[in-house]
Short mmCIF file of C-alpha atoms in Angstrom, two decimals:
data_model
loop_
_atom_site.label_atom_id
_atom_site.label_comp_id
_atom_site.label_asym_id
_atom_site.label_seq_id
_atom_site.Cartn_x
_atom_site.Cartn_y
_atom_site.Cartn_z
CA MET A 1 137.46 -104.17 -2.46
CA LEU A 2 136.98 -100.87 -0.63
CA ILE A 3 134.21 -99.86 -3.05
CA GLY A 4 132.49 -103.22 -2.54
CA LEU A 5 132.78 -102.91 1.24
CA ILE A 6 131.26 -99.42 1.17
CA ILE A 7 128.38 -100.33 -1.16
CA PHE A 8 127.43 -103.75 0.19
CA THR A 9 128.32 -103.44 3.89
CA ILE A 10 128.85 -99.94 5.27
CA ILE A 11 125.97 -98.16 3.49
CA PRO A 12 123.37 -100.93 4.23
CA THR A 13 124.56 -101.01 7.86
CA LEU A 14 124.05 -97.25 8.26
CA LEU A 15 120.67 -97.45 6.51
CA SER A 16 119.56 -100.24 8.87
CA LEU A 17 120.52 -98.03 11.82
CA ILE A 18 118.28 -95.26 10.45
CA LEU A 19 115.46 -97.74 9.77
CA SER A 20 115.62 -99.02 13.35
CA PHE A 21 114.16 -95.67 14.45
CA THR A 22 111.23 -95.90 12.03
CA ASP A 23 107.91 -97.66 11.62
CA TRP A 24 108.25 -98.79 8.00
CA SER A 25 107.87 -101.77 5.69
CA PHE A 26 110.15 -102.30 2.70
CA ILE A 27 107.14 -102.88 0.44
CA ALA A 28 105.84 -99.39 1.23
CA GLY A 29 107.20 -96.26 -0.38
CA LEU A 30 109.73 -94.00 1.29
CA ASP A 31 106.96 -91.44 1.81
CA LYS A 32 105.32 -93.90 4.23
CA MET A 33 108.39 -93.93 6.50
CA LYS A 34 107.51 -92.70 10.00
CA PHE A 35 110.19 -91.85 12.55
CA ILE A 36 109.28 -93.09 16.02
CA GLY A 37 112.55 -92.66 17.92
CA PHE A 38 113.51 -95.46 20.31
CA LYS A 39 110.04 -97.03 20.36
CA ASN A 40 111.18 -100.17 18.51
CA TYR A 41 113.89 -100.77 21.11
CA PHE A 42 111.42 -100.34 23.97
CA LEU A 43 109.00 -102.74 22.28
CA LEU A 44 111.72 -105.40 22.21
CA LEU A 45 111.79 -105.37 26.02
CA ASP A 46 108.14 -106.50 26.08
CA ASP A 47 108.35 -108.88 23.12
CA GLN A 48 108.25 -112.35 24.66
CA VAL A 49 109.28 -114.07 21.42
CA PHE A 50 112.33 -111.82 21.10
CA LEU A 51 113.28 -112.37 24.75
CA LYS A 52 112.94 -116.14 24.32
CA SER A 53 115.01 -116.00 21.13
CA PHE A 54 117.65 -114.00 22.98
CA ARG A 55 117.76 -116.56 25.81
CA ASN A 56 118.09 -119.36 23.24
CA ASN A 57 121.03 -117.51 21.70
CA LEU A 58 122.72 -117.34 25.10
CA VAL A 59 122.19 -121.08 25.59
CA LEU A 60 123.64 -121.77 22.13
CA LEU A 61 126.86 -120.06 23.24
CA LEU A 62 127.58 -123.23 25.25
CA VAL A 63 128.19 -124.98 21.92
CA VAL A 64 131.48 -123.09 21.51
CA PRO A 65 133.35 -124.24 24.67
CA ILE A 66 132.05 -127.80 24.18
CA GLN A 67 133.37 -127.73 20.59
CA LEU A 68 136.75 -126.38 21.68
CA ILE A 69 137.24 -128.94 24.46
CA LEU A 70 136.30 -131.92 22.29
CA ALA A 71 138.28 -130.60 19.31
CA LEU A 72 141.43 -130.10 21.38
CA ILE A 73 141.17 -133.60 22.86
CA LEU A 74 140.68 -135.12 19.39
CA ALA A 75 143.52 -133.05 17.95
CA VAL A 76 145.96 -134.20 20.66
CA LEU A 77 144.92 -137.85 20.28
CA ILE A 78 145.14 -137.86 16.48
CA ASP A 79 148.39 -135.87 16.44
CA LYS A 80 150.19 -138.15 18.89
CA TYR A 81 148.58 -141.58 18.78
CA VAL A 82 146.84 -142.14 15.43
CA TYR A 83 148.24 -143.26 12.10
CA MET A 84 146.79 -141.97 8.81
CA LYS A 85 146.21 -138.50 10.26
CA SER A 86 145.11 -137.06 6.91
CA LEU A 87 142.25 -139.56 6.64
CA PHE A 88 140.92 -138.61 10.07
CA LYS A 89 141.23 -134.90 9.21
CA VAL A 90 139.04 -135.43 6.16
CA ILE A 91 136.49 -137.54 8.09
CA PHE A 92 136.04 -134.96 10.85
CA PHE A 93 136.11 -132.01 8.44
CA MET A 94 133.39 -133.37 6.13
CA PRO A 95 130.40 -132.14 8.21
CA TYR A 96 131.82 -128.60 8.21
CA ILE A 97 132.01 -128.37 4.42
CA SER A 98 128.76 -130.26 3.79
CA SER A 99 125.58 -128.45 2.79
CA ILE A 100 123.79 -127.29 5.93
CA VAL A 101 120.46 -128.09 4.24
CA ALA A 102 121.54 -131.68 3.58
CA VAL A 103 122.81 -132.04 7.16
CA ALA A 104 119.53 -130.68 8.55
CA ILE A 105 117.44 -133.08 6.46
CA VAL A 106 119.57 -136.05 7.55
CA PHE A 107 119.13 -135.16 11.21
CA GLN A 108 115.40 -134.60 10.72
CA LEU A 109 115.24 -138.25 9.64
CA LEU A 110 117.56 -139.44 12.43
CA PHE A 111 115.57 -137.59 15.11
CA HIS A 112 112.14 -138.52 13.75
CA PRO A 113 110.05 -139.31 16.87
CA SER A 114 108.36 -142.42 15.43
CA TYR A 115 110.51 -143.86 12.65
CA GLY A 116 113.93 -142.33 13.26
CA PRO A 117 116.87 -144.74 13.71
CA ILE A 118 117.80 -143.14 17.06
CA ASN A 119 114.41 -143.78 18.68
CA GLN A 120 114.16 -147.21 17.06
CA ALA A 121 117.49 -148.09 18.64
CA LEU A 122 116.35 -146.75 22.03
CA LYS A 123 113.17 -148.83 21.83
CA ALA A 124 115.24 -151.90 20.98
CA LEU A 125 117.30 -151.22 24.11
CA GLY A 126 114.14 -151.18 26.24
CA VAL A 127 113.29 -147.47 26.40
CA ALA A 128 109.50 -147.50 26.28
CA ASP A 129 108.92 -143.79 25.66
CA PRO A 130 112.00 -142.21 24.01
CA PRO A 131 112.19 -138.43 23.62
CA LYS A 132 110.56 -136.79 20.62
CA TRP A 133 113.73 -134.73 20.09
CA LEU A 134 113.03 -131.92 17.60
CA ALA A 135 109.28 -132.17 18.23
CA ASP A 136 109.68 -131.75 22.02
CA MET A 137 110.14 -128.31 23.60
CA ASN A 138 112.52 -129.72 26.21
CA TYR A 139 114.76 -131.59 23.77
CA ALA A 140 114.64 -129.47 20.60
CA LEU A 141 117.30 -126.93 21.57
CA PRO A 142 119.73 -129.53 23.02
CA SER A 143 119.28 -131.51 19.78
CA VAL A 144 120.20 -128.43 17.71
CA MET A 145 123.21 -127.84 19.98
CA PHE A 146 124.38 -131.43 19.44
CA ILE A 147 124.16 -130.96 15.65
CA LEU A 148 126.07 -127.66 15.80
CA VAL A 149 128.84 -129.30 17.84
CA TRP A 150 129.03 -132.15 15.32
CA ILE A 151 129.22 -129.71 12.39
CA GLY A 152 131.88 -127.40 13.84
CA ILE A 153 134.17 -129.77 15.69
CA GLY A 154 136.10 -130.73 12.54
CA PHE A 155 137.12 -127.16 11.72
CA CYS A 156 138.29 -126.52 15.29
CA MET A 157 140.22 -129.79 15.30
CA ILE A 158 142.05 -128.95 12.06
CA VAL A 159 143.08 -125.53 13.40
CA TYR A 160 144.21 -127.06 16.70
CA MET A 161 146.28 -129.70 14.91
CA ALA A 162 148.09 -126.97 12.98
CA ALA A 163 148.82 -125.22 16.30
CA LEU A 164 150.02 -128.46 17.92
CA GLN A 165 152.45 -129.18 15.09
CA ALA A 166 153.98 -125.73 15.59
CA ILE A 167 154.91 -126.49 19.22
CA PRO A 168 158.66 -127.29 19.50
CA ARG A 169 159.14 -130.98 20.33
CA ASP A 170 162.13 -130.25 22.55
CA LEU A 171 159.75 -128.73 25.12
CA TYR A 172 158.04 -132.09 25.56
CA GLU A 173 161.41 -133.88 25.63
CA SER A 174 162.67 -131.54 28.36
CA ALA A 175 159.48 -132.06 30.36
CA ASP A 176 159.91 -135.83 29.96
CA MET A 177 163.44 -135.64 31.32
CA ASP A 178 162.15 -133.66 34.30
CA GLY A 179 159.62 -136.37 35.04
CA ALA A 180 156.49 -134.48 33.97
CA GLY A 181 153.50 -136.71 33.38
CA LEU A 182 151.03 -136.64 30.48
CA TRP A 183 148.54 -134.39 32.30
CA THR A 184 151.27 -131.98 33.44
CA ARG A 185 152.66 -131.67 29.91
CA PHE A 186 149.18 -130.98 28.61
CA LEU A 187 148.45 -128.27 31.20
CA ARG A 188 151.90 -126.64 31.26
CA ILE A 189 152.94 -126.88 27.61
CA THR A 190 150.06 -127.70 25.26
CA MET A 191 147.34 -125.50 26.75
CA PRO A 192 149.44 -122.29 27.04
CA LEU A 193 151.00 -122.65 23.59
CA VAL A 194 147.66 -123.22 21.81
CA SER A 195 145.95 -120.40 23.73
CA PRO A 196 146.18 -117.95 20.77
CA THR A 197 144.39 -120.55 18.64
CA THR A 198 141.81 -121.06 21.39
CA PHE A 199 141.23 -117.30 21.51
CA PHE A 200 140.75 -117.13 17.74
CA LEU A 201 138.30 -120.04 17.73
CA LEU A 202 136.46 -118.65 20.76
CA VAL A 203 135.87 -115.23 19.18
CA THR A 204 134.84 -116.58 15.76
CA GLY A 205 132.76 -119.34 17.34
CA LEU A 206 130.75 -117.00 19.58
CA ILE A 207 130.09 -114.65 16.66
CA SER A 208 128.96 -117.60 14.49
CA SER A 209 126.74 -118.83 17.32
CA PHE A 210 124.92 -115.50 17.47
CA LYS A 211 124.49 -115.60 13.69
CA SER A 212 122.98 -119.11 13.60
CA PHE A 213 120.12 -119.08 11.12
CA ASP A 214 120.25 -121.67 8.34
CA ILE A 215 120.19 -124.73 10.61
CA ILE A 216 117.23 -123.31 12.56
CA LYS A 217 115.35 -122.35 9.38
CA VAL A 218 115.66 -125.78 7.78
CA LEU A 219 115.61 -128.02 10.85
CA THR A 220 112.90 -126.63 13.15
CA GLY A 221 111.59 -123.32 11.81
CA GLY A 222 112.04 -121.93 15.32
CA GLY A 223 109.62 -124.44 16.84
CA PRO A 224 108.12 -126.07 18.67
CA SER A 225 106.61 -123.02 20.45
CA TYR A 226 109.70 -120.88 19.69
CA SER A 227 111.88 -123.24 21.76
CA THR A 228 114.61 -123.10 19.08
CA SER A 229 113.99 -119.59 17.79
CA VAL A 230 117.06 -117.32 17.76
CA ILE A 231 117.41 -113.60 17.09
CA THR A 232 118.46 -113.97 13.44
CA TYR A 233 115.53 -116.27 12.66
CA TYR A 234 113.02 -114.03 14.45
CA LEU A 235 114.56 -111.04 12.65
CA TYR A 236 114.05 -112.81 9.31
CA THR A 237 110.40 -113.67 9.98
CA THR A 238 109.71 -110.16 11.28
CA ALA A 239 111.25 -108.45 8.24
CA PHE A 240 110.23 -110.73 5.37
CA GLU A 241 107.07 -112.45 6.61
CA ASN A 242 105.50 -109.86 8.91
CA LEU A 243 106.98 -107.00 6.82
CA LYS A 244 108.11 -104.93 9.83
CA THR A 245 111.39 -103.63 8.44
CA GLY A 246 112.00 -100.97 11.09
CA TYR A 247 111.32 -103.34 13.98
CA ALA A 248 113.58 -106.01 12.43
CA SER A 249 116.36 -103.44 12.02
CA SER A 250 116.25 -102.69 15.74
CA MET A 251 116.75 -106.42 16.42
CA ALA A 252 119.75 -106.42 14.09
CA TRP A 253 121.36 -103.62 16.07
CA VAL A 254 120.70 -105.32 19.39
CA LEU A 255 122.40 -108.40 17.92
CA PHE A 256 125.29 -106.24 16.74
CA GLY A 257 125.62 -104.73 20.23
CA CYS A 258 125.74 -108.19 21.85
CA VAL A 259 128.43 -109.45 19.47
CA LEU A 260 130.45 -106.24 19.90
CA LEU A 261 130.22 -106.44 23.71
CA ILE A 262 131.31 -110.10 23.82
CA THR A 263 134.21 -109.39 21.44
CA ILE A 264 135.42 -106.40 23.50
CA ILE A 265 135.24 -108.43 26.73
CA GLN A 266 137.30 -111.18 25.10
CA LEU A 267 139.86 -108.73 23.70
CA PHE A 268 140.51 -107.33 27.17
CA GLY A 269 140.21 -110.70 28.92
CA GLN A 270 142.66 -112.46 26.61
CA LYS A 271 145.54 -110.49 28.15
CA LYS A 272 145.19 -112.66 31.26
CA TRP A 273 145.26 -116.11 29.63
CA VAL A 274 146.57 -115.90 26.05
CA ASN A 275 150.30 -116.47 25.62
CA TYR A 276 151.89 -115.07 22.46
#
């Protein structure tokens, strides 16, 4: 495993760092490699598509807290008040294990501006001019966010349910005897005792959000007018369509820096709210 990690991860990572300081295309020979220092990084500051993709990535981070809140609510409801828990686990987990390409194609049909079932239903309800969803700059990114929440909520719910079942029941019984209400038990017992799970899902969710690519590639292709473009998608088009390997490598390292910074902030911040 160590050999595989070195060959397929560490060495390519170090090579991409070197390439980020060059003006080079992977279809050119190594003799065409030209070192330009930090020029690629300075160019990113004036690249409007990159800046828009970066802003879109920051907006997509909102998917994670929305997922966690809804998943925790569903987990509590299913754990305490629903029979046939296993069936509901499977139902909510299905989108997470489904092919992202299949999910994207289904939602392309659902969100079709003219013939999609969603807009047909809105027209039947009296909405004269329903949104064009994925074809509208103002609605495309929120539509992608909705799909990402739908895909990921099942995984978060399953993990939360495992955490809820590990909470000792005598804590709730003691709180009941002391006259604690449902909301008080949730805030004083459930929330603190699932905080390690929340921390785990928060870190992994934010990292996954920054790495979003496949759903964007299949669903919108970064459009319309780059309204759904993210750093990974712009990196892909820059490297493999525009053949600017050095410039794309600099984007990869900016992305790495953002993920590292967010993870470090969370590692230090978790000392204030995570209870082990």
